[in-house]
């Protein structure tokens, strides 16, 4: 999975590597692969004497509307000249497929380290005034669609669409507009601000800020810890859009772009860093000494984490991404317009995909590996219960006849459904989740030989004893939790 998790906003799917030289679209809400794209267009030839070095897709990026796709192909067998290609794909509405528009060979003299599209500027508030970007420039006129690629050769190249983004007849093509570099150092990556007015690049011990329209160097940030080098960096969103989040080998650093200084830093080793595109939040995955991974969700304006999931999984996390979509605004929030929501997904080294969600959401976890690694156990139990009710129906109490012996009989009677026999065996839920619910529904909830008054007394006494025991446990656990938080820092490893 060299490309990691790449979000396609048009099809609401994650795009990852598939077979050699191909990409696949995976819908997390449907839990299925919807389509594939052959990027390299090469036939697979097998050899028995020695393994082949095949062409692989190293990077993939989508434009903000999802109608343009950029890919990087790489092959190096150590014997012949390395092969490197940059391809731009255009989505065609008639065929509902991506078609190749431009192929650049080679785009760089070294291996490509990052590839990203420039976000469009925010729309003006009214027709008479234009909006102001983070760089302090007016964005009244719509700039051409652009993308940036970085390489180990030290060059940061900007690619623009010539002919206009509205032209769909095939006349539009991509070309290199500018090339930037800094002290001939290799560039490890680049990312745009949310409004597309700033470009941040990583040159080992320096973070540089550029004007993507004029290719002008605006600011250089040096590492506050000289022996360490920068590994990841990203911009905040919404109220935190003026913050630049970066990581080194041993620290997490947040820069305030308005003051051009370090806002705060914490000594922690971050494996994967990702920012929420629709909320002022960011997620950091921190490996622990025990081999597990901790998840911290924080606001860049404060070093205190908002949410902490200790041991969210028992293996290293390789990639993460926020799945964001635009939905109609709720009536309780004023009605009208649209609102954007997002969910955090991450993938482990064994290619297991997790979804991090709140306790009350419908789809808390997708494709968990083991029972002990579930993020929200309660959500999975509720999902299994709903699957059981769809097959066997919900439990109902028997009919009550007054002044008869059957009035105290509260045994549960299931309403069987014939559709269980029409369902294929491989489509049924596992027996481990159906058996406890089915056997529990057959057990009587009350003793059939006792009177109504005795049953009510027993229930009231049992509820009081259970309430007292729960309160005692809550008080003890609360005291232990407060003591544990006093002894350790919010960021642990």
Coordinates of C-alpha atoms in Angstrom, one line a residue:
X1 CA 0.0 0.0 0.0
X2 CA 2.5 2.6 -1.2
X3 CA -0.2 5.3 -1.9
X4 CA -1.8 4.9 1.5
X5 CA -5.4 6.0 2.0
X6 CA -6.4 8.6 -0.6
X7 CA -9.9 10.0 -0.4
X8 CA -11.9 10.5 -3.6
X9 CA -14.6 13.3 -2.9
X10 CA -16.5 12.5 -6.0
X11 CA -17.3 8.8 -5.4
X12 CA -16.9 9.0 -1.6
X13 CA -14.4 6.2 -1.7
X14 CA -10.9 5.4 -0.6
X15 CA -8.3 4.8 -3.3
X16 CA -5.4 2.4 -2.6
X17 CA -3.1 0.1 -4.4
X18 CA -4.5 -3.0 -6.0
X19 CA -2.8 -5.5 -8.3
X20 CA 0.6 -4.5 -9.7
X21 CA 0.2 -1.1 -11.5
X22 CA -3.5 -0.7 -10.6
X23 CA -5.7 1.4 -8.2
X24 CA -8.9 0.3 -6.5
X25 CA -11.9 2.3 -5.2
X26 CA -13.3 1.1 -1.9
X27 CA -16.6 2.4 -0.4
X28 CA -16.4 2.2 3.4
X29 CA -20.2 2.6 3.8
X30 CA -20.9 -0.3 1.4
X31 CA -17.8 -2.3 2.4
X32 CA -17.0 -3.3 -1.2
X33 CA -14.6 -2.4 -4.0
X34 CA -16.5 -0.5 -6.7
X35 CA -14.0 -0.2 -9.5
X36 CA -10.3 -0.5 -10.5
X37 CA -8.0 1.5 -12.8
X38 CA -5.1 0.1 -14.7
X39 CA -2.5 3.0 -14.3
X40 CA 0.6 1.5 -15.9
X41 CA -1.1 -0.4 -18.8
X42 CA 1.6 -3.2 -18.7
X43 CA 1.1 -6.9 -19.1
X44 CA 2.2 -9.1 -16.2
X45 CA 4.9 -11.5 -17.2
X46 CA 6.1 -14.1 -14.7
X47 CA 9.6 -15.7 -14.6
X48 CA 10.7 -18.7 -12.7
X49 CA 14.5 -18.1 -12.4
X50 CA 14.4 -14.7 -10.7
X51 CA 11.7 -12.3 -9.5
X52 CA 10.6 -9.4 -11.6
X53 CA 10.7 -5.8 -10.6
X54 CA 7.3 -4.5 -11.6
X55 CA 6.1 -1.0 -12.2
X56 CA 4.3 0.3 -9.0
X57 CA 2.0 3.2 -8.3
X58 CA 3.8 5.3 -5.7
X59 CA 1.5 8.3 -5.3
X60 CA -2.1 9.3 -6.1
X61 CA -3.9 12.6 -5.6
X62 CA -7.4 14.0 -6.4
X63 CA -8.5 17.5 -7.1
X64 CA -11.0 19.1 -4.8
X65 CA -14.0 18.1 -7.0
X66 CA -12.6 14.7 -7.8
X67 CA -12.7 15.1 -11.6
X68 CA -8.8 15.0 -11.9
X69 CA -6.5 12.3 -10.8
X70 CA -2.7 12.5 -10.7
X71 CA -0.5 9.4 -10.4
X72 CA 3.2 8.6 -10.1
X73 CA 4.7 5.4 -11.5
X74 CA 8.1 4.1 -10.5
X75 CA 10.3 1.2 -11.4
X76 CA 14.0 0.7 -10.6
X77 CA 15.6 -2.8 -10.9
X78 CA 19.2 -1.5 -10.3
X79 CA 20.4 -2.5 -13.7
X80 CA 18.6 -0.3 -16.2
X81 CA 17.6 3.3 -16.1
X82 CA 14.9 4.0 -13.5
X83 CA 11.4 4.6 -15.1
X84 CA 9.4 7.5 -13.7
X85 CA 6.1 8.8 -15.1
X86 CA 3.6 11.4 -14.0
X87 CA 0.1 11.0 -15.4
X88 CA -3.0 13.2 -15.2
X89 CA -6.4 11.5 -15.6
X90 CA -9.7 13.2 -16.3
X91 CA -13.1 11.8 -15.3
X92 CA -15.5 11.5 -18.2
X93 CA -19.2 11.6 -17.4
X94 CA -20.3 9.7 -20.5
X95 CA -18.2 6.6 -19.8
X96 CA -18.0 7.1 -16.0
X97 CA -14.3 6.3 -16.1
X98 CA -11.0 8.1 -15.8
X99 CA -9.2 8.7 -19.1
X100 CA -5.5 9.6 -19.6
X101 CA -5.1 13.3 -20.4
X102 CA -1.3 14.0 -20.0
X103 CA 1.8 11.8 -19.5
X104 CA 5.1 13.4 -18.4
X105 CA 8.2 11.2 -18.6
X106 CA 10.2 11.8 -16.5
X107 CA 8.9 14.6 -14.3
X108 CA 11.9 14.6 -12.0
X109 CA 15.5 13.4 -12.0
X110 CA 15.0 11.6 -8.7
X111 CA 12.3 9.6 -6.9
X112 CA 9.1 11.6 -6.2
X113 CA 8.3 12.1 -2.5
X114 CA 4.9 13.8 -2.6
X115 CA 2.1 14.7 -5.0
X116 CA -0.9 17.0 -4.2
X117 CA -3.4 19.3 -5.9
X118 CA -3.9 23.0 -4.9
X119 CA -7.2 23.6 -3.2
X120 CA -9.4 26.3 -4.8
X121 CA -9.7 29.6 -3.1
X122 CA -12.8 30.3 -0.9
X123 CA -15.7 31.9 -2.8
X124 CA -16.2 35.7 -2.2
X125 CA -18.8 36.7 0.2
X126 CA -20.6 38.8 -2.4
X127 CA -20.2 39.7 -6.0
X128 CA -18.7 43.1 -5.3
X129 CA -15.9 42.0 -2.9
X130 CA -13.3 39.4 -3.2
X131 CA -12.0 37.1 -0.4
X132 CA -8.5 37.5 1.2
X133 CA -6.2 34.5 1.4
X134 CA -4.0 33.4 4.3
X135 CA -1.0 34.9 2.5
X136 CA -2.8 38.3 2.5
X137 CA -3.6 38.5 -1.2
X138 CA -6.9 39.0 -2.9
X139 CA -8.4 35.9 -4.6
X140 CA -11.1 37.6 -6.7
X141 CA -10.2 35.9 -10.0
X142 CA -10.2 32.1 -10.2
X143 CA -6.7 30.8 -10.7
X144 CA -6.0 27.8 -13.0
X145 CA -6.0 24.3 -11.5
X146 CA -2.6 23.4 -10.3
X147 CA -0.7 20.5 -8.7
X148 CA 2.7 20.2 -7.0
X149 CA 5.2 17.4 -7.0
X150 CA 8.4 17.1 -5.0
X151 CA 11.4 14.9 -5.5
X152 CA 14.7 13.8 -3.9
X153 CA 16.5 15.9 -6.6
X154 CA 15.4 19.0 -4.6
X155 CA 13.0 20.4 -7.1
X156 CA 9.4 21.5 -6.3
X157 CA 7.5 21.6 -9.6
X158 CA 4.2 23.3 -10.1
X159 CA 1.9 21.8 -12.9
X160 CA -1.0 23.8 -14.2
X161 CA -3.9 23.0 -16.5
X162 CA -3.6 24.9 -19.8
X163 CA -6.8 25.6 -21.7
X164 CA -9.2 26.1 -18.8
X165 CA -10.7 23.7 -16.3
X166 CA -14.1 24.0 -17.9
X167 CA -13.0 22.6 -21.2
X168 CA -13.9 18.9 -21.4
X169 CA -13.3 18.3 -25.1
X170 CA -9.7 17.1 -24.7
X171 CA -7.9 20.4 -25.6
X172 CA -6.9 21.0 -22.0
X173 CA -3.5 19.6 -21.0
X174 CA -1.0 19.9 -18.1
X175 CA 2.4 21.6 -18.3
X176 CA 5.1 22.7 -15.8
X177 CA 4.8 26.3 -14.8
X178 CA 7.6 26.8 -12.3
X179 CA 10.4 25.0 -10.4
X180 CA 11.6 25.9 -6.9
X181 CA 14.4 24.6 -4.8
X182 CA 16.2 25.5 -1.5
X183 CA 19.9 25.2 -1.0
X184 CA 20.0 22.1 -3.3
X185 CA 18.6 20.0 -0.4
X186 CA 16.3 17.0 -1.2
X187 CA 12.6 17.8 -0.6
X188 CA 10.7 15.3 1.5
X189 CA 7.2 16.6 0.9
X190 CA 4.8 19.5 0.4
X191 CA 1.3 20.5 1.3
X192 CA -1.1 23.4 0.7
X193 CA -3.0 25.5 3.1
X194 CA -6.8 25.0 3.2
X195 CA -7.3 28.1 1.0
X196 CA -4.5 27.2 -1.4
X197 CA -2.6 30.5 -0.8
X198 CA 0.5 29.0 0.9
X199 CA 2.7 26.0 0.1
X200 CA 4.8 24.4 2.8
X201 CA 7.7 22.2 1.8
X202 CA 10.0 20.0 3.9
X203 CA 13.8 20.2 3.3
X204 CA 15.0 18.0 6.2
X205 CA 16.0 20.6 8.9
X206 CA 14.0 23.5 7.4
X207 CA 10.3 24.1 6.6
X208 CA 9.8 26.7 3.8
X209 CA 6.7 28.7 3.0
X210 CA 6.1 29.6 -0.7
X211 CA 3.6 31.7 -2.7
X212 CA 2.3 29.0 -5.1
X213 CA 1.2 31.7 -7.7
X214 CA 4.5 33.6 -7.9
X215 CA 6.9 30.9 -6.7
X216 CA 8.3 33.4 -4.1
X217 CA 9.9 32.2 -0.9
X218 CA 8.0 33.8 2.0
X219 CA 9.5 32.2 5.2
X220 CA 11.9 29.6 6.4
X221 CA 11.4 27.8 9.7
X222 CA 14.4 26.0 11.2
X223 CA 14.1 23.0 13.5
X224 CA 14.1 24.0 17.2
X225 CA 15.9 20.8 17.9
X226 CA 19.0 20.9 15.6
X227 CA 19.9 17.1 15.6
X228 CA 16.4 16.2 14.4
X229 CA 14.9 16.6 11.0
X230 CA 11.3 17.2 9.9
X231 CA 9.3 14.2 8.8
X232 CA 5.7 15.2 8.4
X233 CA 3.8 18.5 8.3
X234 CA 0.3 19.7 7.6
X235 CA -1.9 22.8 7.9
X236 CA -4.9 23.2 10.3
X237 CA -8.4 23.9 9.3
X238 CA -11.2 26.4 10.1
X239 CA -10.2 28.4 13.2
X240 CA -6.8 26.6 13.2
X241 CA -5.9 27.4 9.6
X242 CA -3.1 29.7 10.6
X243 CA -1.3 26.9 12.4
X244 CA 1.3 24.6 10.8
X245 CA 1.7 21.2 12.5
X246 CA 5.0 19.4 12.0
X247 CA 6.8 16.4 13.4
X248 CA 10.4 15.4 13.9
X249 CA 12.0 12.2 15.0
X250 CA 11.1 12.8 18.6
X251 CA 8.8 15.9 18.8
X252 CA 5.5 17.3 17.7
X253 CA 5.7 21.0 16.9
X254 CA 2.9 23.5 16.1
X255 CA 3.9 26.8 14.5
X256 CA 1.9 30.0 14.6
X257 CA 2.1 31.6 11.1
X258 CA 0.8 34.9 12.3
X259 CA 3.7 35.4 14.6
X260 CA 6.2 33.1 12.8
X261 CA 7.1 31.3 16.0
X262 CA 6.6 28.0 17.8
X263 CA 3.3 27.9 19.6
X264 CA 3.9 24.7 21.6
X265 CA 5.8 21.4 21.3
X266 CA 5.7 18.1 23.0
X267 CA 8.3 15.3 23.2
X268 CA 6.5 12.4 21.4
X269 CA 7.3 10.2 18.4
X270 CA 4.4 10.5 15.9
X271 CA 4.1 7.7 13.3
X272 CA 1.2 9.2 11.3
X273 CA -0.1 12.7 11.3
X274 CA -3.3 13.8 9.6
X275 CA -5.5 16.9 9.9
X276 CA -9.3 17.1 9.6
X277 CA -10.2 19.1 6.5
X278 CA -13.5 20.3 7.8
X279 CA -12.8 20.8 11.6
X280 CA -10.0 22.5 13.6
X281 CA -8.7 19.1 14.7
X282 CA -5.8 16.8 14.0
X283 CA -5.0 13.2 14.8
X284 CA -1.6 11.8 15.8
X285 CA -0.8 8.1 16.0
X286 CA 1.9 7.4 18.6
X287 CA 3.6 4.0 18.9
X288 CA 4.2 2.7 22.5
X289 CA 7.0 0.7 23.9
X290 CA 4.7 -2.3 24.3
X291 CA 4.1 -2.5 20.5
X292 CA 0.6 -1.0 20.5
X293 CA -0.4 2.4 19.0
X294 CA -2.1 5.3 20.8
X295 CA -4.4 7.8 19.1
X296 CA -4.5 11.5 20.1
X297 CA -7.0 13.9 18.7
X298 CA -6.1 17.5 19.5
X299 CA -6.7 21.1 18.6
X300 CA -3.6 22.8 17.3
X301 CA -4.3 25.8 19.4
X302 CA -3.7 23.8 22.7
X303 CA -1.2 21.1 23.7
X304 CA -3.9 19.3 25.7
X305 CA -5.5 16.4 23.7
X306 CA -9.3 16.5 23.1
X307 CA -9.6 12.7 23.0
X308 CA -7.2 9.9 23.8
X309 CA -7.5 6.3 22.8
X310 CA -4.8 4.2 24.4
X311 CA -3.8 1.0 22.6
X312 CA -6.3 1.7 19.8
X313 CA -4.6 -1.2 17.9
X314 CA -1.9 -3.8 18.6
X315 CA 0.2 -3.1 15.5
X316 CA 1.8 -0.2 13.7
X317 CA -0.3 2.3 11.8
X318 CA 0.9 2.9 8.3
X319 CA -1.6 5.5 6.9
X320 CA -4.7 7.5 7.9
X321 CA -7.2 9.8 6.3
X322 CA -10.3 11.7 7.0
X323 CA -13.4 10.8 4.9
X324 CA -15.3 14.0 4.4
X325 CA -18.6 14.6 2.6
X326 CA -21.0 17.4 2.0
X327 CA -24.6 16.9 3.4
X328 CA -27.6 19.1 3.8
X329 CA -27.6 21.1 7.0
X330 CA -29.9 20.0 9.8
X331 CA -33.0 21.9 10.6
X332 CA -31.9 22.3 14.2
X333 CA -28.9 24.3 13.1
X334 CA -30.9 26.8 11.1
X335 CA -31.8 24.7 8.0
X336 CA -30.8 25.5 4.5
X337 CA -27.3 25.4 3.0
X338 CA -24.9 22.5 3.4
X339 CA -22.5 21.2 6.1
X340 CA -19.4 19.0 5.8
X341 CA -18.8 16.1 8.1
X342 CA -15.8 13.8 8.4
X343 CA -14.7 10.5 9.9
X344 CA -11.3 9.2 10.7
X345 CA -10.0 6.0 9.1
X346 CA -6.6 4.4 9.6
X347 CA -4.8 1.3 8.2
X348 CA -2.4 -1.0 10.0
X349 CA 0.6 -2.9 8.7
X350 CA -1.5 -6.0 8.2
X351 CA -3.9 -4.0 5.9
X352 CA -6.7 -3.9 8.4
X353 CA -8.9 -0.8 8.1
X354 CA -10.4 0.8 11.2
X355 CA -12.9 3.6 11.6
X356 CA -12.9 5.8 14.7
X357 CA -16.3 7.1 15.6
X358 CA -18.4 8.2 18.5
X359 CA -20.3 5.7 20.7
X360 CA -23.7 6.6 19.3
X361 CA -22.9 6.4 15.6
X362 CA -24.3 3.6 13.3
X363 CA -21.0 2.3 11.9
X364 CA -18.4 2.5 14.6
X365 CA -15.8 -0.1 13.3
X366 CA -15.1 -1.6 9.9
X367 CA -12.9 -4.7 9.4
X368 CA -11.5 -5.2 12.9
X369 CA -8.8 -7.9 13.3
X370 CA -9.4 -9.3 16.8
X371 CA -12.0 -9.0 19.4
X372 CA -9.7 -7.2 21.8
X373 CA -8.8 -4.5 19.3
X374 CA -12.2 -3.0 18.8
X375 CA -12.3 0.7 19.3
X376 CA -16.0 0.9 20.4
X377 CA -17.2 -2.5 21.7
X378 CA -20.6 -1.3 22.4
X379 CA -21.2 -0.2 18.8
X380 CA -20.3 -3.6 17.5
X381 CA -22.6 -5.4 19.9
X382 CA -25.5 -3.2 18.8
X383 CA -24.7 -3.9 15.2
X384 CA -24.8 -7.7 15.9
X385 CA -28.1 -7.3 17.7
X386 CA -29.7 -5.4 14.8
X387 CA -28.5 -8.2 12.4
X388 CA -30.1 -10.8 14.7
X389 CA -33.4 -8.9 14.8
X390 CA -33.5 -8.6 11.0
X391 CA -33.4 -12.4 10.7
X392 CA -35.5 -13.7 13.7
X393 CA -37.5 -10.6 14.6
X394 CA -37.8 -8.8 17.9
X395 CA -39.0 -10.5 21.1
X396 CA -42.6 -10.0 22.2
X397 CA -44.4 -10.9 25.4
X398 CA -47.2 -13.4 25.5
X399 CA -50.8 -12.4 25.6
X400 CA -52.0 -11.7 29.2
X401 CA -55.5 -13.0 30.3
X402 CA -56.8 -11.5 33.6
X403 CA -57.8 -13.7 36.5
X404 CA -56.1 -16.8 35.1
X405 CA -53.0 -18.7 35.9
X406 CA -51.4 -17.5 32.7
X407 CA -51.4 -13.9 33.9
X408 CA -48.0 -14.4 35.6
X409 CA -46.4 -16.2 32.7
X410 CA -44.0 -13.7 31.1
X411 CA -42.0 -16.1 28.8
X412 CA -40.7 -14.7 25.6
X413 CA -42.1 -15.8 22.3
X414 CA -40.2 -15.1 19.1
X415 CA -41.8 -14.2 15.9
X416 CA -40.0 -16.3 13.3
X417 CA -39.6 -15.0 9.8
X418 CA -39.5 -17.1 6.7
X419 CA -36.8 -15.0 5.1
X420 CA -34.1 -16.7 7.2
X421 CA -34.5 -19.8 5.0
X422 CA -34.2 -17.6 1.8
X423 CA -30.9 -16.2 3.0
X424 CA -27.7 -17.8 1.7
X425 CA -25.6 -19.4 4.5
X426 CA -22.5 -17.3 3.7
X427 CA -24.5 -14.1 4.1
X428 CA -25.8 -14.9 7.6
X429 CA -24.0 -13.3 10.6
X430 CA -21.6 -15.6 12.5
X431 CA -23.0 -18.0 15.0
X432 CA -20.8 -16.6 17.7
X433 CA -22.9 -13.4 17.6
X434 CA -26.3 -15.0 17.0
X435 CA -26.1 -17.8 19.6
X436 CA -26.0 -15.7 22.8
X437 CA -28.8 -13.5 21.6
X438 CA -31.0 -16.5 20.5
X439 CA -30.4 -18.5 23.7
X440 CA -30.9 -15.5 25.9
X441 CA -34.3 -14.8 24.3
X442 CA -35.5 -18.3 25.1
X443 CA -34.8 -18.0 28.9
X444 CA -37.7 -16.7 31.0
X445 CA -37.3 -13.3 32.5
X446 CA -39.3 -14.1 35.7
X447 CA -40.2 -17.2 37.7
X448 CA -43.6 -18.6 36.5
X449 CA -44.6 -19.8 39.9
X450 CA -44.3 -16.5 41.8
X451 CA -47.0 -13.9 42.2
X452 CA -46.9 -10.4 40.8
X453 CA -46.3 -8.8 44.2
X454 CA -43.4 -11.1 45.0
X455 CA -41.8 -10.4 41.6
X456 CA -42.1 -6.7 42.1
X457 CA -40.5 -6.8 45.5
X458 CA -37.6 -9.0 44.3
X459 CA -37.0 -6.6 41.3
X460 CA -37.0 -3.5 43.6
X461 CA -34.6 -5.1 46.1
X462 CA -32.3 -6.3 43.3
X463 CA -32.3 -2.8 41.7
X464 CA -31.4 -1.2 45.0
X465 CA -28.5 -3.6 45.6
X466 CA -27.2 -3.2 42.0
X467 CA -27.4 0.6 42.3
X468 CA -25.4 0.6 45.6
X469 CA -22.7 -1.7 44.1
X470 CA -22.5 0.4 40.9
X471 CA -22.1 3.7 42.9
X472 CA -19.3 2.1 45.0
X473 CA -17.5 0.9 41.9
X474 CA -17.9 4.3 40.2
X475 CA -16.5 6.1 43.2
X476 CA -13.5 3.8 43.5
X477 CA -12.8 3.8 39.7
X478 CA -13.1 7.6 39.6
X479 CA -10.6 8.0 42.4
X480 CA -8.1 5.7 40.7
X481 CA -8.5 7.5 37.4
X482 CA -7.8 10.9 39.0
X483 CA -4.7 9.5 40.7
X484 CA -3.5 8.0 37.4
X485 CA -3.9 11.2 35.5
X486 CA -2.0 13.1 38.2
X487 CA 1.0 10.7 37.8
X488 CA 1.3 10.8 34.0
X489 CA 1.3 13.4 31.2
X490 CA -1.6 13.6 28.6
X491 CA 0.9 12.4 25.9
X492 CA 2.3 9.0 26.8
X493 CA 4.4 6.5 24.9

